[in-house]
Amino acid sequence: MTTRLSKKKKKKKKKNRKQTTTEHTEEIPTAVAVCEFPSETYHVVGDEEKLSFLRRSMPEGLCEQFRLSCEQFAVRYWIIDNSGSMWTPDGRRAVEGSRSAVTSTRWDELRDSLAFHANLSARLCAPTEFLLLNARPMSPAIVTTGLGNPDDEIRRLLALARTSPFGKTPLCARIRDVLERVREREHELIATGRRVVLVIASDGEPTDGDVRKALRALHPLPVNIVIRLCTQEDDVVEFWNNVDRDLELDVEVLDDLISEAKEIRAYNKFLAYGLPLHRLREWGCATKILDLLDETRLVPAQIHELAVIIYGAPASALPHPDLGWKPFVKALDAYQRNNPRASVWDPRRKRERFWFDLHDLKTKTDAEACHLM
């Protein structure tokens, strides 16, 4: 079923026009944080241990969603925009260790995401191809992770991500590359009932043709598309939302963590939109309710479903809200107070809090919950 997303709210920041012809050579301001990648190495382990590193930072339900996504999607393709404008210092990085967000270049914001997904792919043995738009002479433009040699895979991905952005934005050519790769797998995908994820991480419009035409060629294929925007520019956000509306494809358009948290608050302010949930949406998953977070107010049954997605099997034992709103909220409150992994850093409020804001939920009567949410 095609996913159609509502238009993103326009940003009010001053536009930084895309520099596409030459490499940006100005020194990055000292106030801008520089992305640091993990230096540890990774090793393939047993099924029960594969998610252990995720369990340290997120609830069991989200860990399970990452695992299920590996079963649902055979391979992931990341098209990485490393054009010159990615040096623009209007990015925003969520620094997990310090529980804060800092200003950075767009490239450093994206590198954080690449580091997470490469590590995850390598640990879960989930094949992922990372494809740069622009390659320098004698330097690789493609790195594959998740094939069983994590140490080498991570090393090569980190080297790829440390290259300096330059050049234009030939997105259409890279989309055609992915198209051919998916066509080669089409019979296998159909036979196994699996799909692929295409993530396009970019801060601008393509400079090499009609991206609608390039993406439309994917229509008959089992592909889910994530557009990961790395910009605050109004015209770019509007461009990609128009592309989304024009295509009959499974498309998810994502901003950075903080922008997404603000958009979700407009519909579902009870939810602390934390980084683990944002990473799951970047990773690609078949859980459609996550597409609705920034589109519409969730009804009580959907709030219950979201609790199960985040907290896992224990949340499925909570009283169903359709049978009584107050018992559901009371049980959810008790669960969160007794679960050490029930809290997350909220980028909007800039503090640690429960995933579900019980104060907000408690203010709604049964009728309000059913008809206003």
Coordinates of C-alpha atoms in Angstrom, one line a residue:
M1 CA 0.0 0.0 0.0
T2 CA 1.3 3.4 -1.0
T3 CA 2.3 5.7 1.9
R4 CA 1.5 9.3 1.3
L5 CA 2.9 11.8 3.8
S6 CA 1.6 15.2 4.7
K7 CA 3.7 18.2 3.7
K8 CA 6.4 19.0 6.1
K9 CA 6.1 22.2 8.0
K10 CA 8.2 24.9 6.5
K11 CA 11.4 25.8 8.3
K12 CA 12.0 29.5 9.2
K13 CA 15.7 29.4 9.0
K14 CA 17.6 31.4 6.5
K15 CA 18.3 29.5 3.3
N16 CA 21.8 28.4 2.5
R17 CA 21.9 28.0 -1.3
K18 CA 23.4 24.8 -2.6
Q19 CA 27.0 24.9 -3.8
T20 CA 27.2 22.3 -6.5
T21 CA 30.2 23.1 -8.7
T22 CA 33.2 23.4 -6.5
E23 CA 34.4 22.0 -3.2
H24 CA 33.8 24.1 -0.2
T25 CA 37.1 25.1 1.2
E26 CA 36.2 27.6 4.0
E27 CA 37.3 26.5 7.5
I28 CA 34.5 25.2 9.6
P29 CA 33.7 27.5 12.6
T30 CA 35.2 26.4 15.9
A31 CA 31.7 26.2 17.4
V32 CA 30.7 23.5 15.1
A33 CA 31.1 20.0 16.5
V34 CA 33.2 17.5 14.5
C35 CA 31.9 14.0 14.3
E36 CA 33.9 11.3 16.0
F37 CA 33.4 7.7 15.0
P38 CA 33.7 4.7 17.4
S39 CA 37.2 3.2 17.4
E40 CA 36.1 -0.2 18.7
T41 CA 35.9 -3.2 16.4
Y42 CA 32.9 -5.5 15.9
H43 CA 32.5 -9.3 15.8
V44 CA 29.8 -11.5 14.5
V45 CA 28.1 -13.3 17.4
G46 CA 25.2 -15.6 18.1
D47 CA 21.6 -14.6 17.5
E48 CA 20.8 -13.8 21.1
E49 CA 23.9 -11.6 21.4
K50 CA 23.5 -9.7 18.2
L51 CA 21.1 -7.2 19.7
S52 CA 23.0 -6.8 23.0
F53 CA 24.5 -3.5 22.1
L54 CA 21.1 -2.1 21.2
R55 CA 19.6 -3.3 24.5
R56 CA 22.0 -1.0 26.3
S57 CA 20.4 2.0 24.8
M58 CA 16.8 1.2 23.9
P59 CA 13.7 -0.8 25.1
E60 CA 13.2 -4.4 24.0
G61 CA 10.4 -3.6 21.6
L62 CA 12.6 -1.3 19.4
C63 CA 15.4 -3.9 19.5
E64 CA 12.9 -6.5 18.2
Q65 CA 11.7 -4.1 15.5
F66 CA 15.3 -3.8 14.2
R67 CA 15.6 -7.6 14.1
L68 CA 12.2 -8.0 12.4
S69 CA 13.3 -5.5 9.7
C70 CA 16.3 -7.6 8.9
E71 CA 13.9 -10.5 8.1
Q72 CA 11.5 -8.3 6.1
F73 CA 14.2 -6.6 4.0
A74 CA 16.9 -8.5 2.1
V75 CA 19.3 -5.6 1.5
R76 CA 19.6 -1.9 2.1
Y77 CA 21.0 0.7 -0.3
W78 CA 22.2 4.1 1.0
I79 CA 22.7 6.8 -1.6
I80 CA 24.9 9.3 0.2
D81 CA 25.0 12.9 -1.0
N82 CA 28.6 14.1 -0.5
S83 CA 28.3 17.2 -2.7
G84 CA 30.0 20.5 -1.8
S85 CA 27.0 22.0 0.0
M86 CA 27.1 19.3 2.7
W87 CA 29.8 21.5 4.3
T88 CA 27.1 24.0 5.3
P89 CA 27.1 24.4 9.1
D90 CA 23.4 24.2 9.8
G91 CA 23.3 20.5 10.7
R92 CA 22.2 19.2 14.1
R93 CA 23.8 16.2 15.8
A94 CA 22.3 14.3 18.7
V95 CA 25.1 13.5 21.0
E96 CA 24.0 10.4 22.8
G97 CA 26.7 10.3 25.5
S98 CA 26.1 13.9 26.6
R99 CA 22.3 13.8 26.1
S100 CA 22.3 17.0 24.0
A101 CA 22.2 18.3 20.5
V102 CA 25.0 20.4 18.9
T103 CA 25.4 22.4 15.8
S104 CA 27.5 20.7 13.1
T105 CA 27.9 20.6 9.3
R106 CA 25.3 18.7 7.4
W107 CA 28.1 16.1 6.6
D108 CA 28.9 15.5 10.2
E109 CA 25.2 15.1 11.0
L110 CA 24.9 12.5 8.3
R111 CA 28.2 10.7 9.3
D112 CA 26.7 10.0 12.7
S113 CA 23.8 8.3 11.0
L114 CA 26.1 6.3 8.7
A115 CA 28.2 5.2 11.6
F116 CA 25.2 3.8 13.5
H117 CA 23.7 2.0 10.5
A118 CA 27.0 0.6 9.3
N119 CA 27.7 -0.8 12.9
L120 CA 24.1 -2.2 13.0
S121 CA 24.4 -3.8 9.6
A122 CA 27.7 -5.4 10.5
R123 CA 26.5 -6.7 13.8
L124 CA 23.2 -8.1 12.5
C125 CA 24.7 -9.4 9.3
A126 CA 22.2 -7.3 7.4
P127 CA 23.7 -6.6 3.9
T128 CA 23.9 -2.8 3.2
E129 CA 25.5 -1.0 0.3
F130 CA 26.7 2.6 0.9
L131 CA 27.1 4.5 -2.3
L132 CA 28.7 8.0 -2.5
L133 CA 27.4 10.4 -5.2
N134 CA 30.9 11.7 -6.0
A135 CA 34.1 9.6 -6.0
R136 CA 37.6 10.9 -5.9
P137 CA 40.3 9.3 -8.0
M138 CA 41.7 6.2 -6.5
S139 CA 39.1 6.2 -3.7
P140 CA 36.2 3.7 -3.4
A141 CA 32.7 5.1 -3.8
I142 CA 30.9 2.0 -2.6
V143 CA 31.2 0.1 0.7
T144 CA 29.2 -3.0 1.6
T145 CA 28.6 -4.1 5.2
G146 CA 26.8 -7.0 6.8
L147 CA 28.6 -9.8 4.9
G148 CA 30.3 -11.4 7.8
N149 CA 33.6 -9.5 8.0
P150 CA 32.6 -6.6 10.4
D151 CA 36.1 -5.4 11.3
D152 CA 37.1 -4.7 7.7
E153 CA 33.6 -3.5 6.7
I154 CA 33.5 -0.9 9.5
R155 CA 37.1 0.2 8.7
R156 CA 36.2 0.8 5.1
L157 CA 33.0 2.6 5.8
L158 CA 34.7 5.0 8.3
A159 CA 37.3 5.7 5.6
L160 CA 34.5 6.4 3.1
A161 CA 32.7 8.8 5.5
R162 CA 35.9 10.7 6.3
T163 CA 36.3 11.9 2.7
S164 CA 35.6 15.6 2.1
P165 CA 32.3 16.5 0.3
F166 CA 32.7 18.1 -3.2
G167 CA 31.0 18.4 -6.5
K168 CA 27.4 18.2 -7.7
T169 CA 24.4 16.1 -6.9
P170 CA 24.0 13.3 -9.5
L171 CA 21.2 11.5 -7.7
C172 CA 19.5 10.1 -10.8
A173 CA 22.6 8.2 -11.9
R174 CA 22.9 6.6 -8.5
I175 CA 19.2 5.7 -8.4
R176 CA 19.6 4.0 -11.8
D177 CA 22.6 2.0 -10.3
V178 CA 20.3 0.8 -7.5
L179 CA 17.6 0.0 -10.0
E180 CA 19.8 -2.4 -11.8
R181 CA 20.9 -4.0 -8.5
V182 CA 17.3 -4.5 -7.4
R183 CA 16.3 -6.0 -10.8
E184 CA 19.1 -8.6 -10.5
R185 CA 17.5 -9.7 -7.2
E186 CA 13.8 -9.4 -8.3
H187 CA 13.1 -13.1 -8.7
E188 CA 14.7 -13.9 -5.4
L189 CA 12.8 -11.2 -3.6
I190 CA 9.5 -12.3 -5.0
A191 CA 10.2 -15.9 -4.2
T192 CA 11.0 -15.1 -0.6
G193 CA 8.4 -12.3 -0.1
R194 CA 11.1 -9.9 1.0
R195 CA 11.8 -6.3 0.0
V196 CA 14.7 -3.8 -0.1
V197 CA 15.2 -0.4 1.4
L198 CA 16.5 2.5 -0.5
V199 CA 17.7 5.4 1.6
I200 CA 18.5 8.7 -0.2
A201 CA 20.4 11.0 2.2
S202 CA 20.6 14.4 0.5
D203 CA 20.5 18.2 1.1
G204 CA 19.3 19.2 -2.3
E205 CA 17.8 18.5 -5.7
P206 CA 19.4 16.4 -8.3
T207 CA 21.6 18.1 -10.9
D208 CA 21.5 15.3 -13.5
G209 CA 17.9 14.9 -14.5
D210 CA 14.3 14.2 -13.4
V211 CA 14.3 12.4 -10.1
R212 CA 10.6 11.5 -10.5
K213 CA 11.4 9.6 -13.6
A214 CA 14.3 7.8 -12.0
L215 CA 12.3 6.8 -9.0
R216 CA 9.2 5.9 -11.0
A217 CA 11.2 3.1 -12.6
L218 CA 11.3 1.4 -9.2
H219 CA 7.5 1.3 -9.1
P220 CA 7.0 -2.4 -10.1
L221 CA 9.8 -3.6 -7.7
P222 CA 9.6 -4.5 -4.0
V223 CA 11.3 -1.3 -2.8
N224 CA 10.6 0.9 0.3
I225 CA 12.1 4.4 0.0
V226 CA 13.4 6.7 2.8
I227 CA 14.3 10.2 1.9
R228 CA 16.6 11.4 4.7
L229 CA 16.8 15.2 4.3
C230 CA 20.0 16.9 5.5
T231 CA 18.9 20.5 5.2
Q232 CA 16.7 23.2 6.7
E233 CA 16.0 24.9 3.3
D234 CA 12.3 25.4 2.6
D235 CA 12.5 24.9 -1.1
V236 CA 14.4 21.6 -0.8
V237 CA 11.9 20.3 1.8
E238 CA 9.0 21.3 -0.4
F239 CA 10.7 19.7 -3.5
W240 CA 11.0 16.3 -1.9
N241 CA 7.5 16.4 -0.4
N242 CA 6.1 17.1 -3.9
V243 CA 8.1 14.2 -5.2
D244 CA 6.6 12.0 -2.6
R245 CA 3.1 13.1 -3.5
D246 CA 3.6 12.6 -7.2
L247 CA 4.9 9.0 -6.9
E248 CA 2.9 5.8 -6.3
L249 CA 5.6 4.3 -4.1
D250 CA 6.3 3.4 -0.4
V251 CA 8.1 6.6 0.6
E252 CA 9.0 8.0 4.0
V253 CA 10.4 11.6 4.2
L254 CA 12.5 12.3 7.3
D255 CA 14.1 15.4 8.6
D256 CA 16.7 15.5 11.3
L257 CA 15.8 14.3 14.8
I258 CA 14.9 17.7 16.3
S259 CA 12.7 18.7 13.3
E260 CA 10.9 15.4 13.3
A261 CA 10.3 15.7 17.1
K262 CA 8.7 19.1 16.6
E263 CA 6.5 17.9 13.7
I264 CA 5.3 14.9 15.7
R265 CA 4.5 17.1 18.7
A266 CA 1.9 18.9 16.6
Y267 CA -0.1 15.6 16.4
N268 CA 1.1 13.3 19.2
K269 CA 2.6 15.5 21.9
F270 CA 2.5 12.6 24.5
L271 CA 5.4 10.9 22.7
A272 CA 9.0 11.6 23.5
Y273 CA 10.5 11.2 20.0
G274 CA 13.9 9.8 20.9
L275 CA 16.9 9.0 18.8
P276 CA 16.4 5.2 18.8
L277 CA 13.0 5.6 17.1
H278 CA 14.4 8.0 14.6
R279 CA 17.2 5.5 13.8
L280 CA 14.6 2.8 13.3
R281 CA 12.7 5.0 10.7
E282 CA 16.0 5.7 8.9
W283 CA 16.8 1.9 9.0
G284 CA 13.5 1.2 7.2
C285 CA 10.7 -0.9 8.7
A286 CA 7.3 -2.2 7.6
T287 CA 5.5 -0.9 10.7
K288 CA 3.1 1.5 9.1
I289 CA 2.0 3.2 12.3
L290 CA 5.4 4.9 12.4
D291 CA 4.5 6.7 9.2
L292 CA 1.5 8.2 10.9
L293 CA 3.3 9.9 13.8
D294 CA 3.8 13.2 11.9
E295 CA 0.5 13.0 9.9
T296 CA -2.4 12.4 12.3
R297 CA -3.3 12.0 16.0
L298 CA -3.2 8.4 17.0
V299 CA -6.4 6.8 18.3
P300 CA -6.3 4.8 21.6
A301 CA -5.8 1.5 19.9
Q302 CA -2.8 2.9 17.9
I303 CA -1.3 4.3 21.1
H304 CA -1.5 0.8 22.6
E305 CA 0.2 -0.6 19.4
L306 CA 2.9 2.0 19.6
A307 CA 3.6 1.0 23.3
V308 CA 4.1 -2.6 22.1
I309 CA 6.4 -1.5 19.3
I310 CA 8.6 0.5 21.7
Y311 CA 8.4 -1.6 24.9
G312 CA 7.9 -5.1 23.4
A313 CA 5.9 -8.1 24.6
P314 CA 5.3 -6.8 28.2
A315 CA 3.3 -3.9 26.8
S316 CA 0.9 -6.2 25.0
A317 CA -0.3 -7.3 28.5
L318 CA -1.5 -3.7 29.2
P319 CA -5.3 -3.3 29.4
H320 CA -6.6 -2.4 26.0
P321 CA -7.6 1.3 25.9
D322 CA -10.8 0.7 24.0
L323 CA -12.0 -1.2 27.1
G324 CA -11.1 1.7 29.4
W325 CA -8.8 4.6 29.0
K326 CA -7.9 5.2 32.6
P327 CA -6.9 1.6 33.4
F328 CA -4.7 1.6 30.3
V329 CA -3.0 4.8 31.4
K330 CA -2.6 3.6 35.0
A331 CA -1.0 0.3 33.9
L332 CA 1.3 2.1 31.4
D333 CA 2.4 4.5 34.2
A334 CA 3.2 1.6 36.5
Y335 CA 5.1 -0.2 33.8
Q336 CA 7.2 2.9 33.0
R337 CA 8.0 3.6 36.6
N338 CA 9.3 0.0 37.1
N339 CA 11.3 -0.3 33.8
P340 CA 14.8 1.2 33.7
R341 CA 14.7 1.4 29.9
A342 CA 11.4 3.3 29.8
S343 CA 13.0 6.7 29.5
V344 CA 14.8 8.4 26.6
W345 CA 16.4 11.8 26.0
D346 CA 13.7 14.1 24.5
P347 CA 15.3 16.4 22.0
R348 CA 12.4 18.8 22.1
R349 CA 12.3 19.3 25.9
K350 CA 16.1 18.7 26.2
R351 CA 15.8 16.3 29.1
E352 CA 15.3 12.6 30.0
R353 CA 11.7 11.5 30.2
F354 CA 9.4 8.5 29.7
W355 CA 8.6 7.6 26.1
F356 CA 4.9 8.2 26.9
D357 CA 4.0 11.4 28.8
L358 CA 1.5 10.2 31.3
H359 CA 0.6 13.8 32.3
D360 CA -0.6 14.4 28.8
L361 CA -2.5 11.1 28.5
K362 CA -4.1 11.5 31.9
T363 CA -5.7 14.8 31.0
K364 CA -7.9 13.1 28.4
T365 CA -11.2 11.6 29.2
D366 CA -12.3 8.4 27.5
A367 CA -14.4 10.4 25.0
E368 CA -11.6 12.8 24.3
A369 CA -9.2 10.0 23.8
C370 CA -11.5 8.3 21.3
H371 CA -12.6 11.3 19.4
L372 CA -9.9 13.9 19.6
M373 CA -6.7 11.9 19.3

